Short mmCIF file of C-alpha atoms and ligand atoms in Angstrom, two decimals:
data_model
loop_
_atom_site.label_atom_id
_atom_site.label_comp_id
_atom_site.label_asym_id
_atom_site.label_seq_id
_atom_site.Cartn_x
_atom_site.Cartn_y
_atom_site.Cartn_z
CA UNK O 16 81.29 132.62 132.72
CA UNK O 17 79.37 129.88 134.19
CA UNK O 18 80.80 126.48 135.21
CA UNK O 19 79.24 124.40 132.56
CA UNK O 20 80.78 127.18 130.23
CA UNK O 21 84.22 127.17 132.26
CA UNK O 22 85.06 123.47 131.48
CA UNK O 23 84.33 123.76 127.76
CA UNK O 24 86.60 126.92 127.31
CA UNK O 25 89.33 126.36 129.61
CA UNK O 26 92.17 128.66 130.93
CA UNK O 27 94.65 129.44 127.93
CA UNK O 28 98.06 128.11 128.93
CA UNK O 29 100.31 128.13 126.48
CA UNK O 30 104.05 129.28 127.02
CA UNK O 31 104.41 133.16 126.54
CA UNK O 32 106.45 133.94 123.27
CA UNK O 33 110.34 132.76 123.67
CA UNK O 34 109.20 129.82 126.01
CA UNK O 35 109.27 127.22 124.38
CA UNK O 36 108.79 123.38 125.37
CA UNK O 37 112.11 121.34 124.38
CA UNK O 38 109.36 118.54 123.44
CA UNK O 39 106.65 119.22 120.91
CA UNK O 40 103.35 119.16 122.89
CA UNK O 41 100.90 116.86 121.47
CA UNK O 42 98.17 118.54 120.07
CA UNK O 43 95.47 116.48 120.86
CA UNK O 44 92.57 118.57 119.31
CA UNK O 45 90.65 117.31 116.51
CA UNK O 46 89.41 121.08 115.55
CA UNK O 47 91.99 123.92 114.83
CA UNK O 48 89.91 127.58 114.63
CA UNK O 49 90.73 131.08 112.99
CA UNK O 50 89.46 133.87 114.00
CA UNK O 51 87.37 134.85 110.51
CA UNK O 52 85.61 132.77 108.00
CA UNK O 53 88.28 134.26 105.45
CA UNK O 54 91.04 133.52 106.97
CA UNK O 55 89.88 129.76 107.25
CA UNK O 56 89.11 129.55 103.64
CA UNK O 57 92.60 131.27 102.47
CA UNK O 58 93.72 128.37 104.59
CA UNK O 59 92.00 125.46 103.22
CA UNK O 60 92.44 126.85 99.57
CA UNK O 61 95.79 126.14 100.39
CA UNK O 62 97.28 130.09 100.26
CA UNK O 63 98.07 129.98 104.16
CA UNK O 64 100.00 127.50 106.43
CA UNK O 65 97.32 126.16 109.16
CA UNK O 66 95.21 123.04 110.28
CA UNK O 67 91.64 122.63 110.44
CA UNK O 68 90.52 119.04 110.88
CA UNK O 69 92.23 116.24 112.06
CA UNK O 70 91.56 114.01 109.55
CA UNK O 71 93.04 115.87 106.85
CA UNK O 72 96.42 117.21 109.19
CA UNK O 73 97.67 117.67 112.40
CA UNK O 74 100.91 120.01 114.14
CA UNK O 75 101.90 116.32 116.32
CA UNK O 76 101.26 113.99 112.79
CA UNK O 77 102.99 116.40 111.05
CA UNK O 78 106.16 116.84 113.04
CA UNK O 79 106.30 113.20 112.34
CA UNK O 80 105.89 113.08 108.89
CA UNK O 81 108.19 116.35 108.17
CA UNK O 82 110.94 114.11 110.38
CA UNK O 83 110.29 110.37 108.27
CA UNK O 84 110.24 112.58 104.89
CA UNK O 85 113.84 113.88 105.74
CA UNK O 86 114.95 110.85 107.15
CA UNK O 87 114.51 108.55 104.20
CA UNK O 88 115.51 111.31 101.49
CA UNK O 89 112.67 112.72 100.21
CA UNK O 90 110.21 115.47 100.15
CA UNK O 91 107.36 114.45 102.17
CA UNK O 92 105.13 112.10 103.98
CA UNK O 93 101.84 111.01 104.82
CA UNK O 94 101.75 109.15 108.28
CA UNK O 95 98.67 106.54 108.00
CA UNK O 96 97.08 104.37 111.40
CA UNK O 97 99.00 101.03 110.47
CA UNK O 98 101.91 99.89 107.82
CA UNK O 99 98.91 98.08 106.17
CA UNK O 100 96.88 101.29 106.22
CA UNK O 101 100.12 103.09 104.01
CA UNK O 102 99.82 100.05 101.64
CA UNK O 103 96.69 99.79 100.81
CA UNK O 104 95.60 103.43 100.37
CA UNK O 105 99.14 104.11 98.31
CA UNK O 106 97.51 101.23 96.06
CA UNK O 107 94.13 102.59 96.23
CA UNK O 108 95.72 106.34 95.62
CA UNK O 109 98.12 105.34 92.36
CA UNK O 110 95.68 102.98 90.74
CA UNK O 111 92.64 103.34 88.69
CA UNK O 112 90.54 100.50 86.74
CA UNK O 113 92.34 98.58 83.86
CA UNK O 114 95.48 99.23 85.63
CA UNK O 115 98.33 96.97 85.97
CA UNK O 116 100.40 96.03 88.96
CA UNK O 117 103.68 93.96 88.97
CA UNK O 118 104.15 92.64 92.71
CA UNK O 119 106.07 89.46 93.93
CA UNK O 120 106.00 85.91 95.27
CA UNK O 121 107.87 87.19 98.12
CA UNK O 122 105.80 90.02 98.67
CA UNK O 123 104.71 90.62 102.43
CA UNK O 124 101.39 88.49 102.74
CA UNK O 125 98.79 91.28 103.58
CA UNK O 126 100.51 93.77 100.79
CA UNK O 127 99.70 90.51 98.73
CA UNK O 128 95.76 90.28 99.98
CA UNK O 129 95.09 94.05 99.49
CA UNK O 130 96.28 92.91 95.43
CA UNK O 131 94.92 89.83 94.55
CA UNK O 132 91.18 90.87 96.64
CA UNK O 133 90.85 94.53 97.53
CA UNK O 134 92.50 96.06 93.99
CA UNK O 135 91.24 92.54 91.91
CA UNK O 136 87.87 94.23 92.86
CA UNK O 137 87.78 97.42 91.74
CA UNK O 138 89.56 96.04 88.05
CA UNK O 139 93.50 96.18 89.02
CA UNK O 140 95.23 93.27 87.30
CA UNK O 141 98.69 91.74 88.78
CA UNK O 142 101.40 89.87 87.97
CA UNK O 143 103.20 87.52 90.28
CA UNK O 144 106.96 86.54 89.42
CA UNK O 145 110.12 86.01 91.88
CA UNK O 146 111.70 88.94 93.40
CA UNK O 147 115.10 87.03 92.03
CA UNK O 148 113.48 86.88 88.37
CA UNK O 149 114.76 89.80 86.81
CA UNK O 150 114.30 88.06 83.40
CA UNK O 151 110.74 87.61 84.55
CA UNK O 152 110.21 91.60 85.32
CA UNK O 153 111.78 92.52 82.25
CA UNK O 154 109.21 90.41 80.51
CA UNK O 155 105.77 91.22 81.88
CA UNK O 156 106.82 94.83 81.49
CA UNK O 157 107.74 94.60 77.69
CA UNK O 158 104.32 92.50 77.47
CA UNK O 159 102.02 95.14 79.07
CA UNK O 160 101.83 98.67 80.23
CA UNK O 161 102.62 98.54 84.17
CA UNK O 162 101.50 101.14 86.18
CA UNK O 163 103.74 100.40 89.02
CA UNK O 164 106.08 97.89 90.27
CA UNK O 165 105.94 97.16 94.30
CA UNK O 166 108.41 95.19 95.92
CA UNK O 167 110.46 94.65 99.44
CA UNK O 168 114.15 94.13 100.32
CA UNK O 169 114.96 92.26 101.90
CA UNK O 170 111.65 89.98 101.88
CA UNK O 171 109.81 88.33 104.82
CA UNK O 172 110.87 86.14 105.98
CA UNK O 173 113.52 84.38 103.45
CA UNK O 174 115.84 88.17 103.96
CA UNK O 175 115.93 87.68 99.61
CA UNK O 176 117.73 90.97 98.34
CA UNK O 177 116.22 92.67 96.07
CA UNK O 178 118.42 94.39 93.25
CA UNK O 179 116.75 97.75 93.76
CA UNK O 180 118.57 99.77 91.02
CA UNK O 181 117.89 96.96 87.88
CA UNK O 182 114.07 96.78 89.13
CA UNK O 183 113.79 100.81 89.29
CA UNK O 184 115.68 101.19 86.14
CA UNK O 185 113.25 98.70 84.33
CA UNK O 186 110.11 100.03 85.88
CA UNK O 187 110.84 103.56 84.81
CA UNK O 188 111.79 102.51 81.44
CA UNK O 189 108.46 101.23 81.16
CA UNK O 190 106.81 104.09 82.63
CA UNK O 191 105.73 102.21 85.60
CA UNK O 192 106.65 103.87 89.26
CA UNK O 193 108.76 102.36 91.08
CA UNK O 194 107.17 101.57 94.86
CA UNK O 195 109.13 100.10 98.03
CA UNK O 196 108.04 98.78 101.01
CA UNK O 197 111.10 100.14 102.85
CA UNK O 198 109.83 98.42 106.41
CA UNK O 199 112.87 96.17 106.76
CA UNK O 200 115.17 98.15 106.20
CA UNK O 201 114.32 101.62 107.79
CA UNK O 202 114.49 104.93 107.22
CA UNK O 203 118.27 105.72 107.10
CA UNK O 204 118.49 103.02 103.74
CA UNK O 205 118.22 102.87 100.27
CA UNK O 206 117.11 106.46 99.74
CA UNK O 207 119.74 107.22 97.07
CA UNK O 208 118.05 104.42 94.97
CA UNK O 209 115.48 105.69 92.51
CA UNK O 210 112.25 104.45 94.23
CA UNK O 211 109.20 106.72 93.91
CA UNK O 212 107.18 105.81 96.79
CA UNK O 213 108.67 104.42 99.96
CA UNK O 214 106.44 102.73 102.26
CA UNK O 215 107.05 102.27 105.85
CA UNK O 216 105.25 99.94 108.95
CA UNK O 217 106.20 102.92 111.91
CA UNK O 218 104.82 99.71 114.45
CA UNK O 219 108.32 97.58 113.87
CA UNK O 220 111.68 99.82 113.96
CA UNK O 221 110.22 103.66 114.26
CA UNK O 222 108.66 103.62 117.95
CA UNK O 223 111.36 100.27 119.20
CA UNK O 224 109.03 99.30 121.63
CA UNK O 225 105.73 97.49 120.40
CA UNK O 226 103.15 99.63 122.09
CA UNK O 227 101.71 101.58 119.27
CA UNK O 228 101.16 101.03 115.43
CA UNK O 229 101.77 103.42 112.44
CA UNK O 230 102.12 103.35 108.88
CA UNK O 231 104.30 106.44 106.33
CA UNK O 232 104.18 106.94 102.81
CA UNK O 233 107.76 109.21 101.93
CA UNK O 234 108.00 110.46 98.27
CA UNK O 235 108.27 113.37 96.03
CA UNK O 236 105.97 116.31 96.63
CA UNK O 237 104.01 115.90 93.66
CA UNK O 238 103.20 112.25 94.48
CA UNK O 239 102.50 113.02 97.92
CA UNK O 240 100.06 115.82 96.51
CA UNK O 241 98.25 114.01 94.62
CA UNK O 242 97.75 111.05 97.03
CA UNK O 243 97.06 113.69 100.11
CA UNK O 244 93.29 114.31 98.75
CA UNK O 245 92.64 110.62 99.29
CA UNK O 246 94.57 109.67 102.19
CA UNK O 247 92.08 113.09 103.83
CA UNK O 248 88.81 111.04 102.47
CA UNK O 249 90.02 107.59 103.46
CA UNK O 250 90.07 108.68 106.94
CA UNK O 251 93.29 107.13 108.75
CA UNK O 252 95.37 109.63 109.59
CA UNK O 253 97.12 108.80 112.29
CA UNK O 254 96.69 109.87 115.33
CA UNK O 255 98.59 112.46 117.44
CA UNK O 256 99.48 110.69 120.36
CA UNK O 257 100.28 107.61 118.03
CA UNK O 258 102.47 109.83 116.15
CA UNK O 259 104.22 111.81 119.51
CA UNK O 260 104.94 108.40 120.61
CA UNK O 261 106.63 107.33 117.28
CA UNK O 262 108.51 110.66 117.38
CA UNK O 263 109.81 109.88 120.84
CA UNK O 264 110.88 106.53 119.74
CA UNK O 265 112.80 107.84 116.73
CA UNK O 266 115.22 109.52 119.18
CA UNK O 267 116.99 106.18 119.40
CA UNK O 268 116.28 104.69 116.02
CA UNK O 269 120.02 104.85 114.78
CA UNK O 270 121.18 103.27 117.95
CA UNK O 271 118.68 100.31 118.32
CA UNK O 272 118.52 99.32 114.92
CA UNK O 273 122.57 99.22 114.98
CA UNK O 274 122.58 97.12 118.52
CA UNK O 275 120.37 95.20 116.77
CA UNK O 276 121.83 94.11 114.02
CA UNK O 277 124.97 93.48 115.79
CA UNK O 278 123.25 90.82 118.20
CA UNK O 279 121.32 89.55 114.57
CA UNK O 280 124.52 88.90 112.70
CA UNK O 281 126.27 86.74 116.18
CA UNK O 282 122.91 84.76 116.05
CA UNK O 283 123.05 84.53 112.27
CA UNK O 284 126.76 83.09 112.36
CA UNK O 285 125.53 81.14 115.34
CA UNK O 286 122.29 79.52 113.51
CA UNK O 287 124.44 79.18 110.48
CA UNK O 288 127.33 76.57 112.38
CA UNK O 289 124.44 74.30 113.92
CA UNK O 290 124.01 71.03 112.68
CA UNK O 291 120.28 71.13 113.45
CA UNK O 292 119.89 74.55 111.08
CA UNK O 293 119.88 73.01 107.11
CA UNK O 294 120.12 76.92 106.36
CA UNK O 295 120.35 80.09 107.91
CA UNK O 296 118.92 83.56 105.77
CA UNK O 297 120.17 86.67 106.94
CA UNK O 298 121.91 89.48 104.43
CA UNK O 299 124.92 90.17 106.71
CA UNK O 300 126.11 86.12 106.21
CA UNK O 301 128.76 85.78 103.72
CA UNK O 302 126.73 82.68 102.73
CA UNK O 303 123.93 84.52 102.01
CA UNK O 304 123.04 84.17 97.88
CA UNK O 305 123.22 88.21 97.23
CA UNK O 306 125.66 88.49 100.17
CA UNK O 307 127.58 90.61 97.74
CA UNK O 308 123.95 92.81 96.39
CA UNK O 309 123.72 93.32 100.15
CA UNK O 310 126.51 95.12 101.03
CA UNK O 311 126.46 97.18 98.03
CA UNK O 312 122.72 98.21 99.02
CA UNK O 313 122.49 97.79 102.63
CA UNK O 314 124.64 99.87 105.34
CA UNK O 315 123.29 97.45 108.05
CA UNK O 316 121.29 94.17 107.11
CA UNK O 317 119.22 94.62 110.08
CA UNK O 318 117.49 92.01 112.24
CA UNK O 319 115.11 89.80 111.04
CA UNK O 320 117.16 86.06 110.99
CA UNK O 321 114.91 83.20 109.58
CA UNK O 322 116.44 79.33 109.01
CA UNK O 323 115.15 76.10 108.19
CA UNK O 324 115.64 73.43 110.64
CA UNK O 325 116.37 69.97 109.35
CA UNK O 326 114.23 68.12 111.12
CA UNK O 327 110.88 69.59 109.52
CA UNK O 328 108.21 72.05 111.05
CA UNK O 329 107.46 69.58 113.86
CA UNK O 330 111.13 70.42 115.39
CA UNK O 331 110.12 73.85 114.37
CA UNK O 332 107.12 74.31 116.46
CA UNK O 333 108.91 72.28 119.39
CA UNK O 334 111.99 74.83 118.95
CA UNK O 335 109.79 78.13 118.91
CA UNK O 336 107.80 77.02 122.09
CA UNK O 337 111.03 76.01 123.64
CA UNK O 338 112.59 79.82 123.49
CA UNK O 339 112.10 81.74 126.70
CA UNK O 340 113.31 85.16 125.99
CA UNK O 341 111.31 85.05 122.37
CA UNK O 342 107.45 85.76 122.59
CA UNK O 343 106.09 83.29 120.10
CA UNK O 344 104.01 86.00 117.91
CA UNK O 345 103.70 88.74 114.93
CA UNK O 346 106.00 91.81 114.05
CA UNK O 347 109.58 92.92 114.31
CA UNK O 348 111.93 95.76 114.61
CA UNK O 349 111.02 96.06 118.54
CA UNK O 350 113.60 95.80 121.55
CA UNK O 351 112.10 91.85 122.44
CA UNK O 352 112.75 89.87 120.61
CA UNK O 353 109.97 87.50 118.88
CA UNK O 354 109.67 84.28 117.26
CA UNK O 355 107.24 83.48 113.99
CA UNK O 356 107.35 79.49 113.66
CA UNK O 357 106.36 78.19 109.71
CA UNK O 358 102.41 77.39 111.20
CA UNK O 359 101.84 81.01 111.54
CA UNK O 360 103.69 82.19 108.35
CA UNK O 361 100.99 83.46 105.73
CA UNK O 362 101.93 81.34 102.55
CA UNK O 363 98.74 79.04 102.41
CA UNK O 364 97.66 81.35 99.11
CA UNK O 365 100.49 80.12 97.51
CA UNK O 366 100.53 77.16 94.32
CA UNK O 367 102.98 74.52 94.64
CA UNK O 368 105.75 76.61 92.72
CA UNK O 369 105.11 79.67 94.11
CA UNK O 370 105.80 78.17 97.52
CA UNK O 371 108.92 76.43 96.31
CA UNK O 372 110.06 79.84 94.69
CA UNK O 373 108.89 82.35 98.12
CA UNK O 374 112.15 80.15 99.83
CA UNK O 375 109.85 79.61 102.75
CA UNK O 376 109.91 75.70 103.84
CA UNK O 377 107.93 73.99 106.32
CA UNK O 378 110.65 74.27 108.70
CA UNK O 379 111.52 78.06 108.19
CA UNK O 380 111.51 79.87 111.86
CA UNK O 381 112.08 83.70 111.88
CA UNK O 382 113.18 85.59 114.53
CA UNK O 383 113.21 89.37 114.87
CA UNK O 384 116.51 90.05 117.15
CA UNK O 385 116.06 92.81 120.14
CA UNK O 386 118.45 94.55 122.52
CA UNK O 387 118.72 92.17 125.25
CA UNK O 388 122.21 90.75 125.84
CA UNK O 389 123.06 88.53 122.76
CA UNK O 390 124.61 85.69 124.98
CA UNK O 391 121.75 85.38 126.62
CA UNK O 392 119.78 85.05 123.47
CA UNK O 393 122.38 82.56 122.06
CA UNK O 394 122.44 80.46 125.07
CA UNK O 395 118.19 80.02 125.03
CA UNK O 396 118.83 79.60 120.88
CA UNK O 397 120.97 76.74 121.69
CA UNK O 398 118.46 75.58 124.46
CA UNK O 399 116.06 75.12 122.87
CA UNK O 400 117.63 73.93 119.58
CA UNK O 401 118.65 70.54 121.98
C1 PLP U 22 107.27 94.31 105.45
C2 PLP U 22 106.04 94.74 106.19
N1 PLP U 22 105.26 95.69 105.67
C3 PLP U 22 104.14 96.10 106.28
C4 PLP U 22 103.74 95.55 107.48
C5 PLP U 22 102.44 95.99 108.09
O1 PLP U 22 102.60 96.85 109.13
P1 PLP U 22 101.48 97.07 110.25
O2 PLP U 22 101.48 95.85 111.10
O3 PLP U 22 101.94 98.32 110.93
O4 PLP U 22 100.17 97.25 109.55
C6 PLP U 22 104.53 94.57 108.08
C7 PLP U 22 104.12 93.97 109.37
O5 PLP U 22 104.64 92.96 109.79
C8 PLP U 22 105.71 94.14 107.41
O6 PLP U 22 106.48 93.17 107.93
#
């Protein structure tokens, strides 16, 4: 073997048979051979366990999906490049022209674009009610045959609850699917609801740390069948380093999202007692409107804590550049944490009542709560609140 040949078929290295690596390698190979033509196309016909491209599968991606599927309750997973990326090809997979799509006010601003543009485009119709308007849901799905229902809980940034077993009892009643964007929440909650499709941002609480983004969609196998063929043609898969570093972030998922919320709910009752807060939103309060819908749904109400300061958003942009430990900027879920002040807060697509109804003011501020040391975050809170 020549050079040039040497350095395009390397050495084979791998451990001999009981050696094993305690952490998955990641198999950073976009091309996965057999040996025989046959053997590749009992493969891809589905009658033999294997990979062959890495757009349709991979060992790393699928370690990671096999893991999310189990953790949120159900049988599998597709594990997309970006939460987005899950949203928008779940809609693209489950709809079809003529199709109808009941979404919500307070329904995560992007999730709300791909609707209204991307799906208004290719013929999807939506409805728009409240998240709290169960009256509302009840009557567009009477009025019209719904082909799925896609909501959050709780909802960015006002924390509203969603009553997840009244809106997947009425979607399934009308033979709509019920489909969750699960992001707030995580993995380890609201599985034993009846949701179809859970959807999952793996940027926010999966990898913890903000370095890498990721998107999941967790259902039933014959959902996640059916989708699989178009997620392969869409083309983001994500990647397998992306997904080995999600993996190794998972390892302390339970613990960080717990130390977390712990440091969210002092801040919360902190926020709360201030006279400059007019409100504070966070699930775990016990002033919280569906304080009671929350601890029936939620084991932890994790750590996203918005309020509304009284003095309007010009004492909200003067409090969010004030913070010192917060970086003034987009996501959640990660061990910083971040401020979003109400000038950065998508809700300019929004008519008068809609706005009024979404809960978000000119003056709402949301913070996503990390690991640092919560006195220290209370004491630059209060800082920066004088
Ligand atoms: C509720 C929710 N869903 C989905 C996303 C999108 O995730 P990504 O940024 O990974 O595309 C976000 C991001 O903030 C989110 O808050």
């Amino acid at each position: 073997m020549k050079k040039p040949t040497l350095v395009n078929h390397p050495p084979d290295v791998a451990p001999p048979p009981g050696n094993q690596p305690v952490i998955a390698p990641i198999y950073q190979s976009v091309k996965f051979e057999f040996e025989s033509i046959d053997d590749t196309l009992r493969m891809l016909r589905g009658e033999t366990p294997g990979y062959f491209y890495m757009r349709a599968s991979n060992p790393t991606t699928r370690q990671l999906e096999q893991t999310l599927a189990q953790l949120q309750g159900r049988d599998d997973c597709l594990a997309t490049a970006s939460g987005v990326n899950a949203i928008a090809q779940t809609l693209l997979s489950l709809t079809k022209s003529g199709d109808h799509i009941l979404c919500f006010i307070e329904t995560y601003g992007p999730t709300r674009n791909i609707i209204r543009r991307l799906l208004a485009r290719f013929g999807v119709e939506y409805t728009m009610v409240s998240i709290e308007d169960l009256a509302g849901v009840e009557n567009v799905l009477a009025s019209r045959p719904t082909r799925l229902v896609i909501f959050e809980s709780p909802t960015n940034p006002a924390t509203k609850v969603a009553d997840i077993e009244r809106l997947t009892e009425l979607a399934h009643r009308h033979g709509a699917l019920a489909v969750m964007d699960n992001t707030f929440a995580g993995f380890h909650q609201h599985g034993e609801y009846d949701v179809d499709v859970f959807m999952h941002s793996l940027t926010k609480y999966a990898s913890g740390t903000g370095d890498v983004m990721g998107g999941a969609v967790i259902a039933r196998q014959e959902l996640i069948d059916g989708m699989r063929p178009d997620f392969a043609v869409l083309g983001a898969l994500l990647d397998p380093h992306a997904a080995f570093l999600i993996q190794r972030g998972l390892k302390t998922y339970f613990v960080r999202y717990s130390a977390q919320t712990a440091n969210a709910q002092k801040i919360a009752e902190f926020l709360a007692g201030h006279p400059a807060v007019a409100r504070c939103h966070y699930p775990g309060l016990a002033t919280h409107p569906q304080a009671a819908l929350a601890r029936k749904q939620m084991k932890e109400p994790g750590t996203v804590v918005s309020f509304d300061l009284r003095d309007g958003s010009e004492a909200a942009r003067r409090f969010s550049e004030s913070l010192e430990l917060f970086a003034l900027t987009a996501s959640l879920g990660s061990t910083e944490s971040l401020v979003m002040p109400p000038q950065l807060v998508g809700t300019r697509d929004f008519t008068p009542e809609q706005a009024k109804a979404s809960g978000v003011t000119a003056s709402t501020v949301r913070l996503s709560i990390g690991l640092e040391d919560v006195d220290d975050l209370i004491a630059d809170i209060s800082q920066a609140l004088g």
